CSV table of C-alpha atoms and ligand atoms in Angstrom, one decimal:
chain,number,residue,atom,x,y,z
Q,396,UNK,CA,22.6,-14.5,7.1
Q,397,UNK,CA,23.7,-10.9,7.6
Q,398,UNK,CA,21.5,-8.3,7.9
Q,399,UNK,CA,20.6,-5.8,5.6
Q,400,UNK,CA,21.4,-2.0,5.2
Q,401,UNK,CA,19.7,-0.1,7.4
Q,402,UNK,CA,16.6,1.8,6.2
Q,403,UNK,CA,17.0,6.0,6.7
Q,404,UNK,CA,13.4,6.1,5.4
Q,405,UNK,CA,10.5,4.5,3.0
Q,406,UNK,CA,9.4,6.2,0.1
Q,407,UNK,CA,9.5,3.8,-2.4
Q,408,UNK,CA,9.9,0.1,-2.4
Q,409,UNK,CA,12.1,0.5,-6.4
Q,410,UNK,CA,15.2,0.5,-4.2
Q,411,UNK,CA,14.6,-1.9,-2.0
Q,412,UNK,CA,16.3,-5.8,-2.7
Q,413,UNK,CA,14.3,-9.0,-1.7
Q,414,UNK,CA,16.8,-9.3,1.5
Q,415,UNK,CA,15.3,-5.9,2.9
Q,416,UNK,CA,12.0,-6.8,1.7
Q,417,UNK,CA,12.0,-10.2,3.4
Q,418,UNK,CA,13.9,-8.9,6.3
Q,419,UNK,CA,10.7,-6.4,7.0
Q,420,UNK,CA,8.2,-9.2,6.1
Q,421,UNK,CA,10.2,-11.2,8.8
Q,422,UNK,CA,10.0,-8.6,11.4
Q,423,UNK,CA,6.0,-8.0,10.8
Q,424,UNK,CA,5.4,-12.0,11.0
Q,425,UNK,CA,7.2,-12.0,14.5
Q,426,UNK,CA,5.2,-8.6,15.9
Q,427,UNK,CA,1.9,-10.0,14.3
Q,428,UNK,CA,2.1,-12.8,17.0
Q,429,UNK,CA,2.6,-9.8,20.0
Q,430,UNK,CA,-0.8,-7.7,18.3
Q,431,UNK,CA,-2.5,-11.0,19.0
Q,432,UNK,CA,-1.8,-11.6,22.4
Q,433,UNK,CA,-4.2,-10.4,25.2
Q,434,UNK,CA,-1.9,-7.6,26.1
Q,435,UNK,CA,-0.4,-5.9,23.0
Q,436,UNK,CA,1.9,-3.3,23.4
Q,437,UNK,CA,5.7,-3.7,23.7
Q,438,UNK,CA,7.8,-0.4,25.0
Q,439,UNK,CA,9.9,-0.6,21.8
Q,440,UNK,CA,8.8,3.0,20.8
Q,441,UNK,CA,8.4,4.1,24.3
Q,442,UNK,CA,9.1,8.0,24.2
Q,443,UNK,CA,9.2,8.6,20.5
Q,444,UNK,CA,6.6,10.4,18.6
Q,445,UNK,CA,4.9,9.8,15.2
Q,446,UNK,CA,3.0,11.9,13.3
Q,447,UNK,CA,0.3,11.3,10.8
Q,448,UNK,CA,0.7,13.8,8.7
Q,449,UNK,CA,-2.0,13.3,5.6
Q,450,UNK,CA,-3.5,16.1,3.1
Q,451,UNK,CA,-5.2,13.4,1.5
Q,452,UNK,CA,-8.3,11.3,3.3
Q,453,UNK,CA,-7.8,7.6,4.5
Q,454,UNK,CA,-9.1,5.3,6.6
Q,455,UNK,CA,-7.1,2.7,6.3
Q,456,UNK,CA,-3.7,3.5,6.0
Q,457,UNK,CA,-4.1,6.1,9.1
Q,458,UNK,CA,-5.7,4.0,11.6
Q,459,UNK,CA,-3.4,1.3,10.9
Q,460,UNK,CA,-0.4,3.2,11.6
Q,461,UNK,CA,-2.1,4.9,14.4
Q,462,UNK,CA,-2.8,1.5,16.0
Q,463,UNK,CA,0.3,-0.2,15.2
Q,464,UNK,CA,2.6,3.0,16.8
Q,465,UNK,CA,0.1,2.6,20.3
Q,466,UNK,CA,1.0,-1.0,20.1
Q,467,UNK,CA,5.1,0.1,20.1
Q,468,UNK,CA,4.0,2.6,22.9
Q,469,UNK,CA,4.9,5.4,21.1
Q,470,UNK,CA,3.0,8.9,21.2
Q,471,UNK,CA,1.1,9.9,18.2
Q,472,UNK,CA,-0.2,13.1,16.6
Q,473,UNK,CA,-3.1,13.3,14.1
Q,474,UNK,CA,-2.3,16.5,12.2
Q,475,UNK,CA,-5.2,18.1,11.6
Q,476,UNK,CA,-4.3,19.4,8.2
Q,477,UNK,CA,-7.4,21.0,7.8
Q,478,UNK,CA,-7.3,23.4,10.6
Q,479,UNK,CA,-3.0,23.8,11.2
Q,480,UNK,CA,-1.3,26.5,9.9
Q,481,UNK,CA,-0.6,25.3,6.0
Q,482,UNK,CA,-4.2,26.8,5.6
Q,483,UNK,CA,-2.6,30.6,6.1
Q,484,UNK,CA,0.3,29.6,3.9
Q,485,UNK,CA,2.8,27.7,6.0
Q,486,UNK,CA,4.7,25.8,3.9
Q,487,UNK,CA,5.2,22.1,4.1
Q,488,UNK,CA,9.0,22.6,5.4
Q,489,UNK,CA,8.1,25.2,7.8
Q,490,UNK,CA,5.7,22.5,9.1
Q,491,UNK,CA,8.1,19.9,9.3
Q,492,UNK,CA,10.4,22.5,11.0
Q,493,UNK,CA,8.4,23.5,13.6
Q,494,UNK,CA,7.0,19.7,14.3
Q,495,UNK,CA,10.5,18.3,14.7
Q,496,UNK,CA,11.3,21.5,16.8
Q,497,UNK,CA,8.9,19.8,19.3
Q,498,UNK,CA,11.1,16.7,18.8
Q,499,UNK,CA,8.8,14.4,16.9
Q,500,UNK,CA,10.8,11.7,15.6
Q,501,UNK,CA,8.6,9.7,12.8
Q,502,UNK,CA,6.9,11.6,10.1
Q,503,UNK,CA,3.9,9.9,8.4
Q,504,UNK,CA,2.9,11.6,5.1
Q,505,UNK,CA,0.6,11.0,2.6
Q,506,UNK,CA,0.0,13.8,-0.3
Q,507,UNK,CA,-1.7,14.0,-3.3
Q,508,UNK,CA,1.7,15.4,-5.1
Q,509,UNK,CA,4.4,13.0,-6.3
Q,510,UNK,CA,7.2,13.1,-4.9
Q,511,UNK,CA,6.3,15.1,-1.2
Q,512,UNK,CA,7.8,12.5,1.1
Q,513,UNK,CA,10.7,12.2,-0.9
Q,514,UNK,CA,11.1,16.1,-0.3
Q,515,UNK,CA,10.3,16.2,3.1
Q,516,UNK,CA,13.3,13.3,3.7
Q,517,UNK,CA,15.5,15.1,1.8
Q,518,UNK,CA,14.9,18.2,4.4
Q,519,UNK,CA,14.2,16.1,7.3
Q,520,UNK,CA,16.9,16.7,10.0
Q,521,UNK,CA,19.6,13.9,11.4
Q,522,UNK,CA,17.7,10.8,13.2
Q,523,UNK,CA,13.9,12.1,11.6
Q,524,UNK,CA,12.3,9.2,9.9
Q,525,UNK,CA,9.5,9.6,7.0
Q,526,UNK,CA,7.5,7.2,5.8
Q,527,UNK,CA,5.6,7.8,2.4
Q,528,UNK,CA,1.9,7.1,3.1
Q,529,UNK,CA,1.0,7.2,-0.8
Q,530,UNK,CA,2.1,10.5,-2.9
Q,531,UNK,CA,0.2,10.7,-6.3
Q,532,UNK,CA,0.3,8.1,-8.2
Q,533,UNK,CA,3.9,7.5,-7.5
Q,534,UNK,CA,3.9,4.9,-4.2
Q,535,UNK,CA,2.3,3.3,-1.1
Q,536,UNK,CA,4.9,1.3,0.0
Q,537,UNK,CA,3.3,0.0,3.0
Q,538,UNK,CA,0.7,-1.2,1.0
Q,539,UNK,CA,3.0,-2.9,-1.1
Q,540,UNK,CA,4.7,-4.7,2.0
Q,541,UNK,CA,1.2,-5.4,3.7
Q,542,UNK,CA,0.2,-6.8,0.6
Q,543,UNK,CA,3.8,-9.5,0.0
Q,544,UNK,CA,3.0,-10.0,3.7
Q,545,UNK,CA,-0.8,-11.6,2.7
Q,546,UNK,CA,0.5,-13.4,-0.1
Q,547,UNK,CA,3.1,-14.7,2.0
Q,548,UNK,CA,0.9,-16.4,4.7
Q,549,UNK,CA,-1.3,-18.0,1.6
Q,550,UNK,CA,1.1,-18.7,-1.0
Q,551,UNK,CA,4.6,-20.3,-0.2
Q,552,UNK,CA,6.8,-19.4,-3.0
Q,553,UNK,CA,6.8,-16.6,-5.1
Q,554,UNK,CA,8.1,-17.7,-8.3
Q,555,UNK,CA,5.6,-20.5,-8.6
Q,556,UNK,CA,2.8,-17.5,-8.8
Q,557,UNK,CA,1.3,-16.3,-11.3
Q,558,UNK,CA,-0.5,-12.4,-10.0
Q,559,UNK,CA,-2.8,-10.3,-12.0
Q,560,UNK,CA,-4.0,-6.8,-10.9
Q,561,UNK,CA,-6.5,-5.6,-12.4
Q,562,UNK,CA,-8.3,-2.2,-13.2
Q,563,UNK,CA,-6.7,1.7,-12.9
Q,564,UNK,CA,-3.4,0.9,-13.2
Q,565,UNK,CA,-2.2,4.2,-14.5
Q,566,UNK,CA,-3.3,6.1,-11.4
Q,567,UNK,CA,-2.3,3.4,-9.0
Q,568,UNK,CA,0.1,4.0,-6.5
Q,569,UNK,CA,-0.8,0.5,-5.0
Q,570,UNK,CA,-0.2,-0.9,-8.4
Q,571,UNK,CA,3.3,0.4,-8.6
Q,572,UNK,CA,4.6,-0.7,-5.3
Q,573,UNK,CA,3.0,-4.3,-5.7
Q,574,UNK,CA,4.9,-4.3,-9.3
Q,575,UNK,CA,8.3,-3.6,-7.6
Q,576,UNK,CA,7.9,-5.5,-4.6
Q,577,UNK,CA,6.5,-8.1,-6.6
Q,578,UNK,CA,9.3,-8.5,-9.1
Q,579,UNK,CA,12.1,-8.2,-6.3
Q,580,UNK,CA,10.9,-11.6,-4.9
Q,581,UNK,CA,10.7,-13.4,-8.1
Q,582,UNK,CA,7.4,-13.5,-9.1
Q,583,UNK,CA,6.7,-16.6,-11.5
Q,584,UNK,CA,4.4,-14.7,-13.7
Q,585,UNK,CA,2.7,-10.8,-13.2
Q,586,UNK,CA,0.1,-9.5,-15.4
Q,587,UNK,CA,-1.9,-6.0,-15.8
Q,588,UNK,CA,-5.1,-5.9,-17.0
Q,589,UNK,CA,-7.6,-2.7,-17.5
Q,590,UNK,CA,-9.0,-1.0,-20.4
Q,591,UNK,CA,-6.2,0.9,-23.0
Q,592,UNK,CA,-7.4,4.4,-21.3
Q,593,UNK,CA,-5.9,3.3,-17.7
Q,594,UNK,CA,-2.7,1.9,-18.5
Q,595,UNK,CA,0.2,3.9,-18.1
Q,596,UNK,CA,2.3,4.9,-21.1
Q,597,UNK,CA,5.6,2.9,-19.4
Q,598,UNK,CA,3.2,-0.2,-18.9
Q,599,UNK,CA,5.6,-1.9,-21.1
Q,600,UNK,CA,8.4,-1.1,-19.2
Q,601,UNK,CA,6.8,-2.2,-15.5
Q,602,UNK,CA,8.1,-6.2,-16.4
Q,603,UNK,CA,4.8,-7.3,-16.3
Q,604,UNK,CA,2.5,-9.0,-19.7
Q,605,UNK,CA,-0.7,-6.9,-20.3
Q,606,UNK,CA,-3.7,-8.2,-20.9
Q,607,UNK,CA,-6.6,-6.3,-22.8
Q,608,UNK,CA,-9.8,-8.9,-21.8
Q,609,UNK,CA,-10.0,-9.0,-17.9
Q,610,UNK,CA,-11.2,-13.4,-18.8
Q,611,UNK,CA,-7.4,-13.7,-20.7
Q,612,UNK,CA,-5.9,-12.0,-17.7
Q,613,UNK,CA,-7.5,-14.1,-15.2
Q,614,UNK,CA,-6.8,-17.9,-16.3
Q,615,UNK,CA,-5.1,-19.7,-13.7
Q,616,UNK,CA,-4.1,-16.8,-11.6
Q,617,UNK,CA,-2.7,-17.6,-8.1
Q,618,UNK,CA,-3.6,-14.3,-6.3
Q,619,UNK,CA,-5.9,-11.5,-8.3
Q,620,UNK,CA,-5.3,-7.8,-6.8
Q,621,UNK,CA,-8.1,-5.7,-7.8
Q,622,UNK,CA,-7.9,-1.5,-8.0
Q,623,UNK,CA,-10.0,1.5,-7.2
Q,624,UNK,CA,-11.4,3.2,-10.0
Q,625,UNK,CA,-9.4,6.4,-8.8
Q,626,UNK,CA,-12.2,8.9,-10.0
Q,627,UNK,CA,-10.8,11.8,-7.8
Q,628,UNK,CA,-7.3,11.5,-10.1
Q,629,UNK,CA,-9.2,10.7,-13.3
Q,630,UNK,CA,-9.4,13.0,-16.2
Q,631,UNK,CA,-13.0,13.1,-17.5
Q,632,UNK,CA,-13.9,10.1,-19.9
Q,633,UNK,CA,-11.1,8.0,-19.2
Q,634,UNK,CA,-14.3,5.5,-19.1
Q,635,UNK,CA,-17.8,5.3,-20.6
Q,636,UNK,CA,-19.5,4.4,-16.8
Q,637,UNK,CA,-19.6,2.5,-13.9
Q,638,UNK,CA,-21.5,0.1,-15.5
Q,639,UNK,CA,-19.8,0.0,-18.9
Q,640,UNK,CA,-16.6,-0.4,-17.0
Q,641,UNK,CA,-18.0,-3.4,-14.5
Q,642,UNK,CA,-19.5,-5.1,-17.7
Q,643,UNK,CA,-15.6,-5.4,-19.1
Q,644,UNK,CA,-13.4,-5.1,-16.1
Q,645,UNK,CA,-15.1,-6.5,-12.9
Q,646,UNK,CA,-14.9,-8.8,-10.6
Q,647,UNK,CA,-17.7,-11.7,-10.3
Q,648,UNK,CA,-18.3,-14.9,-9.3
Q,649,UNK,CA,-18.3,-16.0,-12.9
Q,650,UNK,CA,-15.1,-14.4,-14.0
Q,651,UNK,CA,-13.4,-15.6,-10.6
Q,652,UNK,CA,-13.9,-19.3,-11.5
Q,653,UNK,CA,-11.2,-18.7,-14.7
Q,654,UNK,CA,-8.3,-18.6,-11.8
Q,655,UNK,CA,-7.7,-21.2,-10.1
Q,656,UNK,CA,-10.0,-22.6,-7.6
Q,657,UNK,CA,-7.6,-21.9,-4.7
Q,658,UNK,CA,-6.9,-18.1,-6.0
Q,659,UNK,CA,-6.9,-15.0,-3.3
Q,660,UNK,CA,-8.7,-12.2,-4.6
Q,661,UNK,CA,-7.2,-9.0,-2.9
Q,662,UNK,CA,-8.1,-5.0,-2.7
Q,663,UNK,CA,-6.2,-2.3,-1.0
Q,664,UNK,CA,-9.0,-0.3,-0.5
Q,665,UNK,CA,-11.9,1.6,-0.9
Q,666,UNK,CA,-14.4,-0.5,-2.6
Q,667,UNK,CA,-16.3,0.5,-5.1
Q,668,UNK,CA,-18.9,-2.3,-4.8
Q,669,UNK,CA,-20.5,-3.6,-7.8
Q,670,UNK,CA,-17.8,-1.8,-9.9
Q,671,UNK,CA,-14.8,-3.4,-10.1
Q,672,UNK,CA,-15.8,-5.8,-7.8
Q,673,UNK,CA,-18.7,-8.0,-6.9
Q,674,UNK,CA,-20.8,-7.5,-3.3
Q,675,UNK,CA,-20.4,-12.0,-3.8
Q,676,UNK,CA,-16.5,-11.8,-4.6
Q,677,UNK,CA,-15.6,-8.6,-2.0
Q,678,UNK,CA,-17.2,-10.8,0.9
Q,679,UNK,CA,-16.5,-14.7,-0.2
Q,680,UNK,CA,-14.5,-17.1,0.7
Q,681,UNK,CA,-11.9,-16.5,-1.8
Q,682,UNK,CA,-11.7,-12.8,-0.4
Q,683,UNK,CA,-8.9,-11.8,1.9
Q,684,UNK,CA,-9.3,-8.3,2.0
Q,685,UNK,CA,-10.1,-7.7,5.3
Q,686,UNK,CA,-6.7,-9.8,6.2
Q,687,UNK,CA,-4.7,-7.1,4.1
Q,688,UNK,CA,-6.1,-4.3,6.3
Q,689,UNK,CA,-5.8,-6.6,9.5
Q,690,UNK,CA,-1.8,-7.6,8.1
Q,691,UNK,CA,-1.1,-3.8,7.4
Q,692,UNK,CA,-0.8,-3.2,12.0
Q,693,UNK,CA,2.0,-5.9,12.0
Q,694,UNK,CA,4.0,-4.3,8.7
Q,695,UNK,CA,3.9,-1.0,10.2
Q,696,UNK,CA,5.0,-1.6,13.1
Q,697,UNK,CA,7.6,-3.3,11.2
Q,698,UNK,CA,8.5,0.0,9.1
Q,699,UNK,CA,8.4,1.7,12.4
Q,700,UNK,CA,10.2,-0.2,14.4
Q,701,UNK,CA,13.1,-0.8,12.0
Q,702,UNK,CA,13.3,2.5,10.3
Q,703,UNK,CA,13.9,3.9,14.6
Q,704,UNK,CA,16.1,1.6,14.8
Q,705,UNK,CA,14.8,-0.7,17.3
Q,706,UNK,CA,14.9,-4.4,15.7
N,487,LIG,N1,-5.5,1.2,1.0
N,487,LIG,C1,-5.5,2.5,1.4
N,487,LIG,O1,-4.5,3.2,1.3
N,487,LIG,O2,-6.7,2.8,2.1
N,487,LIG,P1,-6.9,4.3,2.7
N,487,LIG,O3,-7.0,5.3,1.6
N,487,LIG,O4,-8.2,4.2,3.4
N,487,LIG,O5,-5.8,4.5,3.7
């Protein structure tokens, strides 16, 4: 089969078809088996520089591409956003500017604006390479691959599935990505589910059937992809409380036996535990959360590798 377009850079996964999708999934499943070999790292970065460039706090989404740029042996900057120069008033493109002036090559951004990665790759100069770390509510595309990626390894084909993600859709950027990656492969059968107050006013327009009781949603779903209250993007009194909402909307043992008995229960991360998810569901055998974050090394060094052009 011939290969696809090349990538200039990943903001979005709207644009991207089911070959180049696949094609990236392809290229993580064959660096997943270097990560796990006693010695790691392959020289296909060697000499190139990524920065992490986040004005918005992580763990997982950092450290992962941190990790998985060490493992390509390339260098890597951790911005320090907090004490660089955008704290007198440098703007973002004088930043980039002076960053690819000491000829950094692969631009890692995360922002709490839509639409700042997509700016900064408009800007960036010939051969610079950004990669959308989540913006807003807009994207996280490597979420979105790392999360195809773990549904892959457990479920074979995609249009057999039936997926349901539950909970803040209307500020999830996770939601969004999994929705277009999800409906480039085929996906038998998405749902949404979350109260009226967290649904987005295009949820009609995503492709996906919405559900307005969380047991409805859940019967005989394949793979359930739980979200983050996102209280830092939340207007007050979007819901009651914690406890209203985890009474309606979350996640427990009970509520996980309406899928069926072989369904993955996934969450990109942070947990709110015992909100919209159980302490007994986050941590049980159905769980493979810890294999998204685990998965997410191998797909960015996928995205890195490709987008530098070097598989
Ligand atoms: N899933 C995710 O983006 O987690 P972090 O915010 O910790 O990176």
């Amino acid at each position: 089969m011939a290969k696809p377009p090349p990538l200039r850079h990943l903001i979005t996964l709207a644009d991207l078809s089911a070959e180049q999708i696949i094609d990236l999934l392809d290229t993580a499943e064959s660096l997943r088996a270097t990560a796990l070999r006693p010695v790691n790292k392959l020289p296909l970065l060697r000499g190139r520089t990524v920065v992490n460039l986040f004005f918005e706090p992580s763990t997982r989404t950092r450290t992962s591409f941190e990790l998985a740029a060490k493992r390509l042996s390339a260098d890597v900057i951790n911005f320090d956003v907090a004490h660089s120069s955008t704290s007198k008033g440098e703007t973002l493109l004088d930043t980039l500017r002076n960053l690819e002036a000491m000829r950094c090559d692969l631009f890692v951004v995360r922002h709490q604006q839509n639409g700042t990665p997509a700016y900064l790759a408009e800007h960036a100069a010939p051969g610079v390479v950004i990669v959308n770390a989540g913006d807003g509510n807009h994207a996280h595309p490597t979420q979105g691959l790392l999360d195809m990626f773990t549904i892959r390894r457990h479920k074979a084909d995609f249009s057999q599935l039936t997926i349901t993600i539950v909970g803040d859709i209307l500020h999830s950027r996770v939601a969004r990505s999994d929705i277009h990656a999800l409906r480039a492969l085929g996906v038998g059968e998405l749902r949404i589910a979350g109260p009226a107050s967290l649904l987005p006013e295009d949820a009609a327009e995503l492709g996906c059937r919405i559900y307005h009781r969380i047991e409805d949603a859940l019967a005989n779903s394949d793979v359930i992809i739980m979200l983050r209250l996102q209280k830092e993007r939340m207007q007050h009194g979007l819901i009651a409380s914690d406890q209203d909402y985890a009474r309606c909307w979350g996640l427990d043992r009970q509520r996980l036996q309406l899928a069926r008995a072989d369904a993955i229960v996934m969450h990109p991360g942070p947990i709110n535990r015992g909100v919209e998810i159980s302490d007994e569901v986050a941590d049980g055998a159905q769980s493979v959360i810890l294999q998204q974050v685990s998965n997410g090394i191998a797909v960015r060094m996928a995205v890195m590798a490709k987008l530098l052009g070097q598989v």
